[in-house]
mmCIF file of C-alpha atoms and ligand atoms in Angstrom:
data_model
loop_
_atom_site.group_PDB
_atom_site.id
_atom_site.type_symbol
_atom_site.label_atom_id
_atom_site.label_comp_id
_atom_site.label_asym_id
_atom_site.label_seq_id
_atom_site.Cartn_x
_atom_site.Cartn_y
_atom_site.Cartn_z
ATOM 1 C CA MET A 15 17.633 1.949 26.378
ATOM 2 C CA ARG A 16 17.167 4.450 23.367
ATOM 3 C CA PHE A 17 15.060 3.491 19.820
ATOM 4 C CA GLY A 18 14.513 5.353 16.950
ATOM 5 C CA MET A 19 10.624 5.655 15.215
ATOM 6 C CA LEU A 20 10.271 6.194 11.540
ATOM 7 C CA THR A 21 6.933 6.365 9.120
ATOM 8 C CA SER A 22 7.675 6.290 5.470
ATOM 9 C CA GLY A 23 5.803 6.263 1.739
ATOM 10 C CA GLY A 24 2.063 6.895 1.500
ATOM 11 C CA ASP A 25 0.484 7.579 4.435
ATOM 12 C CA CYS A 26 -2.769 5.118 5.692
ATOM 13 C CA GLN A 27 -5.070 5.231 7.866
ATOM 14 C CA SER A 28 -3.923 3.305 10.671
ATOM 15 C CA LEU A 29 0.401 4.222 10.830
ATOM 16 C CA ASN A 30 -0.412 5.877 14.033
ATOM 17 C CA ALA A 31 -2.198 2.487 15.647
ATOM 18 C CA THR A 32 0.691 0.705 14.896
ATOM 19 C CA MET A 33 2.884 3.397 16.342
ATOM 20 C CA ARG A 34 0.533 2.899 19.436
ATOM 21 C CA GLY A 35 1.247 -0.734 19.051
ATOM 22 C CA ILE A 36 4.535 -0.141 19.787
ATOM 23 C CA GLY A 37 4.928 2.149 22.173
ATOM 24 C CA LYS A 38 2.732 0.934 24.195
ATOM 25 C CA ALA A 39 4.528 -2.436 24.315
ATOM 26 C CA LEU A 40 8.229 -0.718 24.444
ATOM 27 C CA TYR A 41 6.770 0.802 27.491
ATOM 28 C CA ARG A 42 5.947 -2.214 29.515
ATOM 29 C CA MET A 43 9.155 -3.799 28.875
ATOM 30 C CA TYR A 44 10.948 -1.224 29.600
ATOM 31 C CA ASP A 45 11.766 0.410 32.787
ATOM 32 C CA ASP A 46 14.002 3.446 31.258
ATOM 33 C CA VAL A 47 13.538 3.558 27.344
ATOM 34 C CA GLN A 48 13.362 6.325 25.048
ATOM 35 C CA ILE A 49 12.145 6.746 21.197
ATOM 36 C CA TYR A 50 12.313 9.116 19.026
ATOM 37 C CA GLY A 51 10.733 9.957 16.158
ATOM 38 C CA PHE A 52 12.203 11.162 13.815
ATOM 39 C CA ASN A 53 10.145 13.328 10.882
ATOM 40 C CA GLU A 54 8.567 12.791 8.066
ATOM 41 C CA GLY A 55 10.551 9.616 6.881
ATOM 42 C CA TYR A 56 13.922 8.584 6.460
ATOM 43 C CA ARG A 57 13.758 12.321 6.200
ATOM 44 C CA GLY A 58 14.738 13.744 9.384
ATOM 45 C CA LEU A 59 16.746 10.034 10.041
ATOM 46 C CA MET A 60 18.944 11.694 7.272
ATOM 47 C CA TYR A 61 19.099 15.478 8.752
ATOM 48 C CA GLU A 62 18.803 13.924 12.542
ATOM 49 C CA ASP A 63 15.009 15.911 12.668
ATOM 50 C CA TYR A 64 13.881 14.324 15.504
ATOM 51 C CA ARG A 65 11.655 14.490 18.906
ATOM 52 C CA ILE A 66 11.246 12.647 21.691
ATOM 53 C CA MET A 67 7.915 10.322 22.063
ATOM 54 C CA GLU A 68 6.610 10.531 25.772
ATOM 55 C CA GLN A 69 5.304 7.689 26.512
ATOM 56 C CA GLU A 70 1.504 9.889 26.906
ATOM 57 C CA ASP A 71 2.302 11.362 22.873
ATOM 58 C CA PHE A 72 1.539 7.490 22.333
ATOM 59 C CA SER A 73 -2.185 7.518 24.115
ATOM 60 C CA GLY A 74 -5.582 8.378 22.091
ATOM 61 C CA LEU A 75 -4.032 7.126 18.192
ATOM 62 C CA LEU A 76 -5.800 4.623 18.196
ATOM 63 C CA VAL A 77 -8.669 6.357 15.906
ATOM 64 C CA ARG A 78 -5.855 8.983 14.808
ATOM 65 C CA GLY A 79 -5.640 8.631 11.133
ATOM 66 C CA GLY A 80 -2.228 10.036 9.454
ATOM 67 C CA THR A 81 0.968 9.581 10.633
ATOM 68 C CA ILE A 82 1.847 11.995 14.177
ATOM 69 C CA LEU A 83 5.729 11.648 12.312
ATOM 70 C CA GLY A 84 4.688 12.580 9.131
ATOM 71 C CA THR A 85 6.286 10.658 6.162
ATOM 72 C CA SER A 86 7.227 11.248 2.944
ATOM 73 C CA ARG A 87 8.898 9.237 -0.247
ATOM 74 C CA THR A 88 13.050 8.714 -0.326
ATOM 75 C CA PRO A 89 12.460 6.547 -3.038
ATOM 76 C CA PHE A 90 14.322 3.812 -3.271
ATOM 77 C CA LYS A 91 16.637 3.986 -6.820
ATOM 78 C CA LEU A 92 17.939 7.048 -5.561
ATOM 79 C CA ILE A 93 18.795 5.795 -2.375
ATOM 80 C CA ASN A 94 22.859 5.569 -3.744
ATOM 81 C CA GLU A 95 22.524 9.012 -5.590
ATOM 82 C CA PRO A 96 23.752 12.066 -2.956
ATOM 83 C CA ASP A 97 21.158 15.047 -1.542
ATOM 84 C CA ALA A 98 20.876 18.265 -3.332
ATOM 85 C CA TYR A 99 23.697 19.138 -0.588
ATOM 86 C CA GLY A 100 26.045 16.474 -1.934
ATOM 87 C CA ASN A 101 25.768 14.668 0.543
ATOM 88 C CA ASP A 102 26.233 10.010 0.876
ATOM 89 C CA LYS A 103 22.210 9.817 2.362
ATOM 90 C CA VAL A 104 22.943 6.495 2.791
ATOM 91 C CA GLU A 105 26.232 7.864 5.383
ATOM 92 C CA MET A 106 24.089 10.205 6.828
ATOM 93 C CA MET A 107 21.204 8.116 8.427
ATOM 94 C CA LYS A 108 23.760 6.159 9.319
ATOM 95 C CA GLN A 109 25.682 8.554 11.000
ATOM 96 C CA THR A 110 22.916 10.407 13.189
ATOM 97 C CA TYR A 111 21.324 6.333 14.396
ATOM 98 C CA ARG A 112 25.275 6.323 15.742
ATOM 99 C CA LYS A 113 25.412 9.627 17.448
ATOM 100 C CA LEU A 114 21.875 9.885 19.525
ATOM 101 C CA ARG A 115 23.367 5.582 20.385
ATOM 102 C CA LEU A 116 20.298 4.491 19.289
ATOM 103 C CA ASP A 117 20.372 0.217 19.706
ATOM 104 C CA GLY A 118 17.412 -0.310 17.409
ATOM 105 C CA LEU A 119 15.885 1.572 15.196
ATOM 106 C CA ILE A 120 12.264 0.766 13.675
ATOM 107 C CA VAL A 121 10.673 1.790 10.409
ATOM 108 C CA LEU A 122 6.834 1.604 9.117
ATOM 109 C CA GLY A 123 6.948 1.735 5.735
ATOM 110 C CA GLY A 124 5.742 -0.954 2.400
ATOM 111 C CA ASN A 125 7.540 -1.890 -0.295
ATOM 112 C CA GLY A 126 10.156 1.080 -1.593
ATOM 113 C CA SER A 127 10.599 2.407 2.415
ATOM 114 C CA LEU A 128 11.523 -1.828 3.375
ATOM 115 C CA LYS A 129 13.985 -1.365 0.940
ATOM 116 C CA THR A 130 15.845 1.143 2.476
ATOM 117 C CA ALA A 131 15.687 -0.425 6.556
ATOM 118 C CA ASN A 132 16.768 -3.120 4.620
ATOM 119 C CA LEU A 133 19.473 -1.684 3.207
ATOM 120 C CA LEU A 134 20.368 -0.386 6.900
ATOM 121 C CA SER A 135 20.708 -3.380 7.927
ATOM 122 C CA GLN A 136 22.957 -4.761 5.566
ATOM 123 C CA GLN A 137 24.921 -2.267 6.598
ATOM 124 C CA GLY A 138 24.972 -2.867 11.258
ATOM 125 C CA LEU A 139 21.626 -1.372 11.997
ATOM 126 C CA LYS A 140 19.575 -2.751 13.677
ATOM 127 C CA VAL A 141 16.750 -2.851 12.448
ATOM 128 C CA VAL A 142 12.564 -3.965 12.505
ATOM 129 C CA ALA A 143 9.634 -3.073 10.622
ATOM 130 C CA ALA A 144 5.980 -3.851 11.019
ATOM 131 C CA PRO A 145 4.229 -3.868 7.612
ATOM 132 C CA LYS A 146 2.208 -0.993 5.856
ATOM 133 C CA THR A 147 0.286 0.226 2.708
ATOM 134 C CA ILE A 148 -2.821 -0.121 1.863
ATOM 135 C CA ASP A 149 -1.586 -1.596 -1.578
ATOM 136 C CA ASN A 150 -1.113 -5.473 0.561
ATOM 137 C CA ASP A 151 1.139 -5.616 -1.896
ATOM 138 C CA LEU A 152 3.674 -7.150 0.553
ATOM 139 C CA TRP A 153 5.828 -10.313 0.201
ATOM 140 C CA GLY A 154 5.959 -12.813 3.391
ATOM 141 C CA THR A 155 2.882 -10.983 4.651
ATOM 142 C CA ASP A 156 -1.395 -11.424 4.657
ATOM 143 C CA THR A 157 -1.997 -8.972 5.201
ATOM 144 C CA THR A 158 -0.724 -5.332 5.761
ATOM 145 C CA PHE A 159 -1.812 -2.429 8.478
ATOM 146 C CA GLY A 160 -3.588 -0.094 5.734
ATOM 147 C CA PHE A 161 -5.406 -2.293 3.758
ATOM 148 C CA GLN A 162 -8.468 -2.726 4.734
ATOM 149 C CA SER A 163 -9.238 0.874 5.982
ATOM 150 C CA ALA A 164 -8.641 1.915 2.209
ATOM 151 C CA LEU A 165 -10.844 -1.307 1.796
ATOM 152 C CA SER A 166 -13.573 0.087 2.919
ATOM 153 C CA ILE A 167 -13.362 3.903 1.726
ATOM 154 C CA ALA A 168 -13.210 1.994 -1.825
ATOM 155 C CA THR A 169 -15.819 -0.224 -1.613
ATOM 156 C CA ASN A 170 -18.047 2.242 0.349
ATOM 157 C CA ALA A 171 -17.511 4.462 -2.993
ATOM 158 C CA ILE A 172 -18.950 1.815 -4.888
ATOM 159 C CA ASP A 173 -21.303 1.619 -3.066
ATOM 160 C CA CYS A 174 -22.442 4.883 -3.827
ATOM 161 C CA ILE A 175 -22.005 4.697 -7.509
ATOM 162 C CA HIS A 176 -23.845 1.270 -7.345
ATOM 163 C CA THR A 177 -27.691 3.477 -5.898
ATOM 164 C CA THR A 178 -26.950 6.559 -8.793
ATOM 165 C CA ALA A 179 -26.819 3.554 -11.636
ATOM 166 C CA ALA A 180 -29.569 2.088 -10.898
ATOM 167 C CA SER A 181 -30.924 5.301 -11.938
ATOM 168 C CA HIS A 182 -29.560 5.634 -15.177
ATOM 169 C CA ARG A 183 -28.739 3.669 -18.109
ATOM 170 C CA ARG A 184 -24.789 3.876 -17.965
ATOM 171 C CA VAL A 185 -21.550 2.842 -17.231
ATOM 172 C CA PHE A 186 -20.014 3.812 -14.570
ATOM 173 C CA ILE A 187 -16.251 3.330 -13.747
ATOM 174 C CA VAL A 188 -14.888 3.517 -10.321
ATOM 175 C CA GLU A 189 -10.838 3.366 -10.699
ATOM 176 C CA ILE A 190 -9.058 2.212 -7.174
ATOM 177 C CA MET A 191 -5.818 2.488 -5.797
ATOM 178 C CA GLY A 192 -3.115 0.040 -5.446
ATOM 179 C CA HIS A 193 0.008 1.487 -7.508
ATOM 180 C CA LYS A 194 1.369 -1.538 -9.996
ATOM 181 C CA VAL A 195 -1.501 -4.455 -8.273
ATOM 182 C CA GLY A 196 -5.114 -5.070 -7.551
ATOM 183 C CA TRP A 197 -5.614 -6.536 -4.421
ATOM 184 C CA LEU A 198 -7.238 -3.781 -3.420
ATOM 185 C CA THR A 199 -9.465 -3.287 -5.949
ATOM 186 C CA LEU A 200 -10.547 -7.157 -5.851
ATOM 187 C CA TYR A 201 -11.851 -6.906 -2.893
ATOM 188 C CA ALA A 202 -13.658 -3.669 -3.339
ATOM 189 C CA GLY A 203 -14.715 -4.956 -6.255
ATOM 190 C CA ILE A 204 -16.567 -8.284 -5.204
ATOM 191 C CA ALA A 205 -17.457 -6.239 -1.742
ATOM 192 C CA GLY A 206 -18.882 -4.141 -3.831
ATOM 193 C CA GLY A 207 -20.834 -6.405 -6.257
ATOM 194 C CA ALA A 208 -19.012 -4.315 -9.025
ATOM 195 C CA ASP A 209 -19.837 -6.357 -12.773
ATOM 196 C CA ILE A 210 -16.586 -6.364 -14.237
ATOM 197 C CA ILE A 211 -13.274 -5.794 -12.148
ATOM 198 C CA LEU A 212 -9.891 -4.915 -14.302
ATOM 199 C CA LEU A 213 -6.596 -5.959 -12.751
ATOM 200 C CA PRO A 214 -2.596 -5.208 -12.873
ATOM 201 C CA GLU A 215 -2.408 -9.379 -12.536
ATOM 202 C CA ILE A 216 -5.275 -9.548 -15.861
ATOM 203 C CA PRO A 217 -4.430 -8.168 -18.953
ATOM 204 C CA TYR A 218 -8.180 -6.802 -20.169
ATOM 205 C CA ASP A 219 -9.336 -7.350 -23.998
ATOM 206 C CA ILE A 220 -12.022 -4.370 -24.401
ATOM 207 C CA ASP A 221 -14.071 -6.527 -26.411
ATOM 208 C CA CYS A 222 -14.610 -9.261 -23.696
ATOM 209 C CA ILE A 223 -15.660 -5.676 -21.933
ATOM 210 C CA VAL A 224 -18.152 -4.930 -23.949
ATOM 211 C CA LYS A 225 -19.291 -8.407 -24.659
ATOM 212 C CA ALA A 226 -19.789 -8.549 -20.470
ATOM 213 C CA ILE A 227 -21.675 -5.250 -20.507
ATOM 214 C CA GLN A 228 -24.097 -6.535 -23.617
ATOM 215 C CA ALA A 229 -25.153 -9.467 -22.133
ATOM 216 C CA ARG A 230 -25.728 -7.590 -18.726
ATOM 217 C CA THR A 231 -27.574 -4.898 -21.018
ATOM 218 C CA LYS A 232 -29.438 -8.242 -22.634
ATOM 219 C CA SER A 233 -30.255 -10.149 -19.092
ATOM 220 C CA GLY A 234 -32.957 -7.313 -18.303
ATOM 221 C CA GLN A 235 -29.880 -5.094 -16.622
ATOM 222 C CA HIS A 236 -29.304 -1.271 -18.179
ATOM 223 C CA PHE A 237 -25.835 -0.099 -16.328
ATOM 224 C CA ALA A 238 -22.304 -1.590 -15.525
ATOM 225 C CA ILE A 239 -20.565 -1.057 -12.606
ATOM 226 C CA LEU A 240 -16.726 -1.696 -13.770
ATOM 227 C CA ALA A 241 -14.115 -1.400 -10.764
ATOM 228 C CA VAL A 242 -10.263 -0.413 -11.795
ATOM 229 C CA ALA A 243 -7.343 -0.846 -10.729
ATOM 230 C CA GLU A 244 -5.025 2.292 -11.205
ATOM 231 C CA GLY A 245 -2.484 0.019 -12.716
ATOM 232 C CA ALA A 246 -4.677 -1.671 -15.073
ATOM 233 C CA ILE A 247 -3.386 -2.407 -18.578
ATOM 234 C CA SER A 248 -4.891 -3.483 -21.664
ATOM 235 C CA LYS A 249 -3.518 -7.626 -23.418
ATOM 236 C CA GLU A 250 -1.509 -5.307 -26.324
ATOM 237 C CA LYS A 251 -0.418 -3.003 -23.701
ATOM 238 C CA ALA A 252 0.899 -5.949 -21.817
ATOM 239 C CA ALA A 253 2.158 -7.363 -24.933
ATOM 240 C CA MET A 254 4.889 -4.947 -25.932
ATOM 241 C CA THR A 255 8.299 -3.923 -24.624
ATOM 242 C CA LYS A 256 9.611 -1.679 -22.196
ATOM 243 C CA LYS A 257 10.818 0.182 -25.836
ATOM 244 C CA GLU A 258 7.842 -0.163 -27.508
ATOM 245 C CA LEU A 259 5.212 0.938 -24.700
ATOM 246 C CA LYS A 260 7.321 3.822 -24.590
ATOM 247 C CA GLU A 261 6.457 4.655 -28.289
ATOM 248 C CA PHE A 262 2.834 3.251 -28.074
ATOM 249 C CA THR A 263 1.966 6.231 -25.236
ATOM 250 C CA LYS A 264 3.992 8.869 -27.674
ATOM 251 C CA LYS A 265 1.789 8.333 -29.804
ATOM 252 C CA ALA A 266 -1.586 7.359 -28.719
ATOM 253 C CA PRO A 267 -4.003 10.025 -27.048
ATOM 254 C CA ALA A 268 -3.638 10.956 -23.167
ATOM 255 C CA TYR A 269 -5.679 10.579 -20.690
ATOM 256 C CA PRO A 270 -5.609 11.954 -17.015
ATOM 257 C CA SER A 271 -5.665 7.569 -15.791
ATOM 258 C CA VAL A 272 -6.609 4.685 -17.259
ATOM 259 C CA ALA A 273 -10.014 3.885 -16.253
ATOM 260 C CA TYR A 274 -10.610 7.614 -18.483
ATOM 261 C CA GLU A 275 -9.137 5.583 -21.400
ATOM 262 C CA VAL A 276 -11.023 1.902 -20.235
ATOM 263 C CA GLY A 277 -14.143 4.815 -20.366
ATOM 264 C CA ALA A 278 -13.104 5.984 -24.331
ATOM 265 C CA ALA A 279 -12.656 2.671 -25.585
ATOM 266 C CA ILE A 280 -15.493 1.069 -24.628
ATOM 267 C CA ALA A 281 -17.819 4.663 -25.692
ATOM 268 C CA GLU A 282 -16.547 4.803 -28.698
ATOM 269 C CA LYS A 283 -17.703 0.873 -29.563
ATOM 270 C CA THR A 284 -21.049 0.631 -27.825
ATOM 271 C CA GLY A 285 -22.127 5.029 -27.756
ATOM 272 C CA GLN A 286 -23.346 4.310 -23.644
ATOM 273 C CA GLU A 287 -22.705 6.798 -21.648
ATOM 274 C CA ILE A 288 -20.219 7.304 -18.976
ATOM 275 C CA ARG A 289 -19.432 8.308 -16.488
ATOM 276 C CA VAL A 290 -16.019 7.551 -14.365
ATOM 277 C CA THR A 291 -14.727 8.274 -11.066
ATOM 278 C CA VAL A 292 -11.424 8.117 -8.999
ATOM 279 C CA PRO A 293 -11.327 8.211 -5.199
ATOM 280 C CA GLY A 294 -7.985 8.761 -5.279
ATOM 281 C CA HIS A 295 -6.227 10.001 -1.935
ATOM 282 C CA MET A 296 -9.706 9.622 0.285
ATOM 283 C CA GLN A 297 -8.830 6.059 0.042
ATOM 284 C CA ARG A 298 -5.758 6.901 2.053
ATOM 285 C CA GLY A 299 -7.612 8.944 4.621
ATOM 286 C CA GLY A 300 -9.642 9.700 7.291
ATOM 287 C CA ILE A 301 -9.736 6.653 10.721
ATOM 288 C CA PRO A 302 -8.529 3.587 10.543
ATOM 289 C CA THR A 303 -11.892 0.587 11.025
ATOM 290 C CA ALA A 304 -12.440 -1.414 13.743
ATOM 291 C CA TYR A 305 -9.662 -4.586 12.100
ATOM 292 C CA ASP A 306 -7.759 -2.264 11.105
ATOM 293 C CA ARG A 307 -7.141 -0.441 14.043
ATOM 294 C CA LEU A 308 -6.898 -4.545 16.015
ATOM 295 C CA ILE A 309 -4.616 -5.205 12.991
ATOM 296 C CA ALA A 310 -2.229 -2.380 13.857
ATOM 297 C CA THR A 311 -2.240 -3.740 17.960
ATOM 298 C CA ARG A 312 -1.445 -7.076 17.076
ATOM 299 C CA LEU A 313 1.651 -6.103 14.345
ATOM 300 C CA GLY A 314 2.371 -2.952 16.795
ATOM 301 C CA ALA A 315 3.095 -5.437 20.119
ATOM 302 C CA GLU A 316 5.005 -8.154 17.411
ATOM 303 C CA THR A 317 7.443 -5.256 16.255
ATOM 304 C CA ALA A 318 7.908 -4.490 19.356
ATOM 305 C CA LYS A 319 8.581 -7.533 20.177
ATOM 306 C CA LEU A 320 11.164 -8.427 17.927
ATOM 307 C CA VAL A 321 13.114 -5.433 19.512
ATOM 308 C CA ARG A 322 13.261 -7.195 22.113
ATOM 309 C CA ASP A 323 14.026 -10.476 21.416
ATOM 310 C CA ASN A 324 17.045 -8.926 19.797
ATOM 311 C CA ASN A 325 14.863 -10.421 16.413
ATOM 312 C CA PHE A 326 16.886 -7.448 14.398
ATOM 313 C CA GLY A 327 16.394 -7.428 10.859
ATOM 314 C CA TYR A 328 13.266 -8.904 11.078
ATOM 315 C CA MET A 329 9.009 -7.510 9.630
ATOM 316 C CA ALA A 330 6.857 -8.869 12.241
ATOM 317 C CA ALA A 331 4.359 -10.137 9.610
ATOM 318 C CA PHE A 332 0.547 -12.462 9.509
ATOM 319 C CA ARG A 333 0.790 -15.796 8.075
ATOM 320 C CA ASN A 334 -2.251 -17.953 7.645
ATOM 321 C CA GLY A 335 -4.031 -16.219 10.548
ATOM 322 C CA LYS A 336 -1.788 -15.979 12.859
ATOM 323 C CA ILE A 337 1.643 -13.735 13.637
ATOM 324 C CA THR A 338 5.402 -14.381 12.356
ATOM 325 C CA LYS A 339 7.925 -13.356 11.459
ATOM 326 C CA VAL A 340 9.283 -12.340 8.426
ATOM 327 C CA SER A 341 13.758 -11.427 6.993
ATOM 328 C CA LEU A 342 13.673 -8.649 5.494
ATOM 329 C CA GLU A 343 15.935 -9.437 3.387
ATOM 330 C CA GLU A 344 13.788 -12.620 1.853
ATOM 331 C CA ILE A 345 11.569 -9.933 1.605
ATOM 332 C CA ALA A 346 12.937 -7.074 0.037
ATOM 333 C CA GLY A 347 12.175 -5.522 -3.723
ATOM 334 C CA LYS A 348 9.653 -9.020 -4.186
ATOM 335 C CA LEU A 349 6.057 -8.002 -4.581
ATOM 336 C CA LYS A 350 2.893 -10.347 -3.499
ATOM 337 C CA THR A 351 0.605 -9.572 -6.611
ATOM 338 C CA VAL A 352 -2.676 -11.376 -7.381
ATOM 339 C CA ASP A 353 -2.691 -14.931 -8.765
ATOM 340 C CA PRO A 354 -5.156 -15.063 -11.485
ATOM 341 C CA ASP A 355 -5.236 -18.504 -10.779
ATOM 342 C CA SER A 356 -6.220 -18.066 -6.947
ATOM 343 C CA GLN A 357 -9.395 -19.792 -5.373
ATOM 344 C CA GLU A 358 -10.939 -15.291 -4.662
ATOM 345 C CA ILE A 359 -10.839 -15.123 -8.659
ATOM 346 C CA ARG A 360 -12.534 -18.160 -9.197
ATOM 347 C CA GLU A 361 -15.302 -17.408 -7.170
ATOM 348 C CA ALA A 362 -15.523 -14.010 -8.324
ATOM 349 C CA ARG A 363 -16.097 -15.817 -11.965
ATOM 350 C CA ALA A 364 -18.226 -18.683 -10.403
ATOM 351 C CA VAL A 365 -21.045 -15.358 -9.391
ATOM 352 C CA GLY A 366 -20.562 -13.942 -12.500
ATOM 353 C CA ILE A 367 -17.695 -11.317 -12.673
ATOM 354 C CA SER A 368 -15.877 -10.938 -16.030
ATOM 355 C CA PHE A 369 -11.890 -10.100 -15.316
ATOM 356 C CA GLY A 370 -12.748 -8.447 -19.533
ATOM 357 C CA ASP A 371 -11.275 -11.668 -20.589
ATOM 358 C CA CYS A 372 -13.106 -13.685 -21.899
HETATM 359 O O1 F6P B 1 1.246 3.137 -2.195
HETATM 360 C C1 F6P B 1 0.054 4.008 -1.319
HETATM 361 C C2 F6P B 1 -0.759 3.945 -3.276
HETATM 362 O O2 F6P B 1 -1.250 4.883 -2.148
HETATM 363 C C3 F6P B 1 -0.633 3.747 -4.152
HETATM 364 O O3 F6P B 1 -1.548 2.677 -3.759
HETATM 365 C C4 F6P B 1 -0.452 4.296 -4.961
HETATM 366 O O4 F6P B 1 -0.458 4.245 -6.316
HETATM 367 C C5 F6P B 1 -0.221 5.731 -5.050
HETATM 368 O O5 F6P B 1 0.639 5.160 -2.941
HETATM 369 C C6 F6P B 1 -0.315 7.412 -4.358
HETATM 370 O O6 F6P B 1 1.468 8.134 -4.585
HETATM 371 P P1 F6P B 1 1.032 9.209 -3.631
HETATM 372 O O7 F6P B 1 0.494 10.003 -2.375
HETATM 373 O O8 F6P B 1 2.872 9.658 -3.947
HETATM 374 O O9 F6P B 1 0.505 9.993 -4.857
#
């Protein structure tokens, strides 16, 4: 049997650990298997850039961050546009698949990458997927591999800020990744003991943030820590149409990111000293946590099982603590966002965390 494998989109700590799970399981399932590892995601599939992955290539990967295959972003919205040489990207991928006489393609990817996986599946390729992303925003699975490790780093960033914050009368803002959703910020914010958590799903009111800071000061705490999602948005902006927002952004002062914008607004209203920390891509780096390795290994083994059982067109997923499968058609293009009325949010509010929305 001949299978293609690729890692696509932003990397994360447990891509290698998941590939290890898939590879080890496939080599045990088949007496004769060849795995074609495409370099740098769909780019490798398009341009026939691959390497044969031998059994020993899957050893020593459990604790190795990044991806040994490399990765790239192939935006889905441009998938039907020709490449720089005028070639049809989808046709090129189909050609490589056929030329190598593959019996299946295994895609480790997040939202955008799985839209492409679904497209290829609809066009007749045998595709299975494993849910990757530090953002945890993939529809159809409770958790994704990569999330746990990024959570640990984001929480550690807040922990480090905590000790310095306690020595100064300042407001500290930690900006956390997550693209358009707030999972990473919510979980790291709670785990790191942030006082205020701002999520894209709960637009903030700057006056409510100020109130929360002042309430802390009144209670004798002279510092405050905000965990701010990179996609956080104010109530005013959330109420605008796309066109209005574009006009507004043109006229408003330009900030490097939302954390600086929130910081400037707090400084203006309170006169307090503000410090901003952006851990950025650190959150995707380093070695996977123990729990992430466990998730990666389980999802890897189950992805191989999808292949063996001829369950093409599916992604391995976690639901209610159990591994299951979900069809690519069902998940493509959907985003799993934080429910503002969820238990986690209610519990966070119960311990006094503000979401900037009094
Ligand atoms: O999807 C993972 C992620 O790290 C997001 O949290 C973030 O918005 C984005 O990727 C950053 O992308 P890039 O690595 O292309 O800068």
